XYZ file of C-alpha atoms in Angstrom:
105
model
C -45.254 -1.678 6.843
C -44.011 -5.280 6.454
C -41.718 -6.582 9.165
C -38.994 -7.661 6.675
C -38.672 -4.055 5.555
C -37.391 -3.131 9.020
C -34.464 -5.538 8.593
C -33.564 -4.403 5.094
C -31.006 -1.756 6.241
C -29.266 -4.337 8.430
C -29.203 -6.825 5.563
C -27.738 -4.228 3.207
C -25.074 -3.330 5.769
C -24.096 -6.993 6.205
C -23.996 -7.460 2.420
C -21.791 -4.372 2.007
C -19.395 -5.632 4.714
C -19.190 -9.059 3.102
C -18.405 -7.547 -0.298
C -15.667 -5.341 1.190
C -14.105 -8.329 2.987
C -14.171 -10.331 -0.253
C -12.570 -7.429 -2.134
C -9.743 -7.037 0.390
C -9.128 -10.783 0.379
C -9.005 -10.806 -3.404
C -6.481 -7.973 -3.449
C -4.289 -9.649 -0.823
C -4.363 -12.960 -2.657
C -3.500 -11.506 -6.063
C -1.124 -8.612 -5.314
C 2.517 -9.544 -5.868
C 5.635 -7.823 -4.633
C 6.776 -7.209 -8.218
C 3.562 -5.389 -9.121
C 3.823 -3.256 -6.004
C 7.457 -2.331 -6.645
C 6.678 -1.502 -10.287
C 3.771 0.737 -9.246
C 5.889 2.704 -6.769
C 8.780 2.906 -9.258
C 6.380 4.471 -11.766
C 5.129 6.820 -9.058
C 8.726 7.829 -8.296
C 9.483 8.422 -11.988
C 6.384 10.637 -12.334
C 7.227 12.473 -9.123
C 10.840 13.253 -9.998
C 10.319 14.027 -13.675
C 12.793 13.771 -16.548
C 16.072 11.897 -16.236
C 14.767 9.372 -13.711
C 14.403 5.701 -14.551
C 12.029 3.114 -13.096
C 14.883 0.751 -12.248
C 16.359 3.186 -9.696
C 14.218 1.438 -7.063
C 14.803 -1.510 -4.766
C 12.718 -3.078 -2.031
C 13.163 -5.065 1.147
C 10.796 -6.505 3.729
C 9.919 -4.115 6.514
C 9.649 -4.711 10.248
C 6.252 -3.106 10.719
C 5.143 -2.922 7.067
C 5.070 -5.362 4.168
C 7.668 -3.646 1.954
C 10.061 -0.724 2.198
C 10.751 0.579 -1.309
C 13.687 2.946 -1.860
C 13.976 4.929 -5.066
C 16.830 7.228 -6.031
C 20.566 7.345 -5.535
C 22.223 5.827 -2.456
C 22.732 9.329 -0.993
C 19.357 10.838 -1.822
C 16.438 8.447 -1.990
C 12.703 8.433 -1.411
C 11.463 5.727 0.910
C 7.952 4.342 0.528
C 6.559 2.117 3.300
C 3.791 -0.076 1.890
C 1.199 -2.288 3.623
C 0.068 -5.725 2.415
C -2.742 -4.260 0.322
C -0.336 -2.002 -1.617
C -1.332 1.139 0.261
C 1.186 3.784 1.204
C 1.719 3.821 4.975
C 4.617 6.260 5.133
C 6.739 8.390 2.838
C 10.170 9.795 3.634
C 11.700 12.341 1.257
C 15.469 12.454 0.651
C 17.427 13.173 3.820
C 14.594 12.124 6.129
C 14.442 8.371 5.471
C 14.358 6.141 8.518
C 16.621 3.228 9.151
C 13.913 0.746 10.053
C 15.328 -2.518 11.311
C 18.856 -1.180 11.719
C 20.893 -1.141 14.915
C 19.251 0.716 17.739
C 21.411 2.311 20.384
């Protein structure tokens, strides 16, 4: 068996890691806040059903996450905590939303 064949699995693993790093960098460089908010607003509209509009959502920067997106009425809202790659880190249903970044006593 040729010696280079022994290193083929290592080479494939390095190539796979490099492609994943490139992919994550591409996503981070091209993902905008507006696209992320629109995606979670559409998710909220699908989740809640009829009578809900996409513009019932607003977003703010988070302390430990990239964005905190709130959808719903001021009294009952869903809170989506999103990382820099657009992935959902945490979800709080109405009545259980956290007050991240607020006063702590």
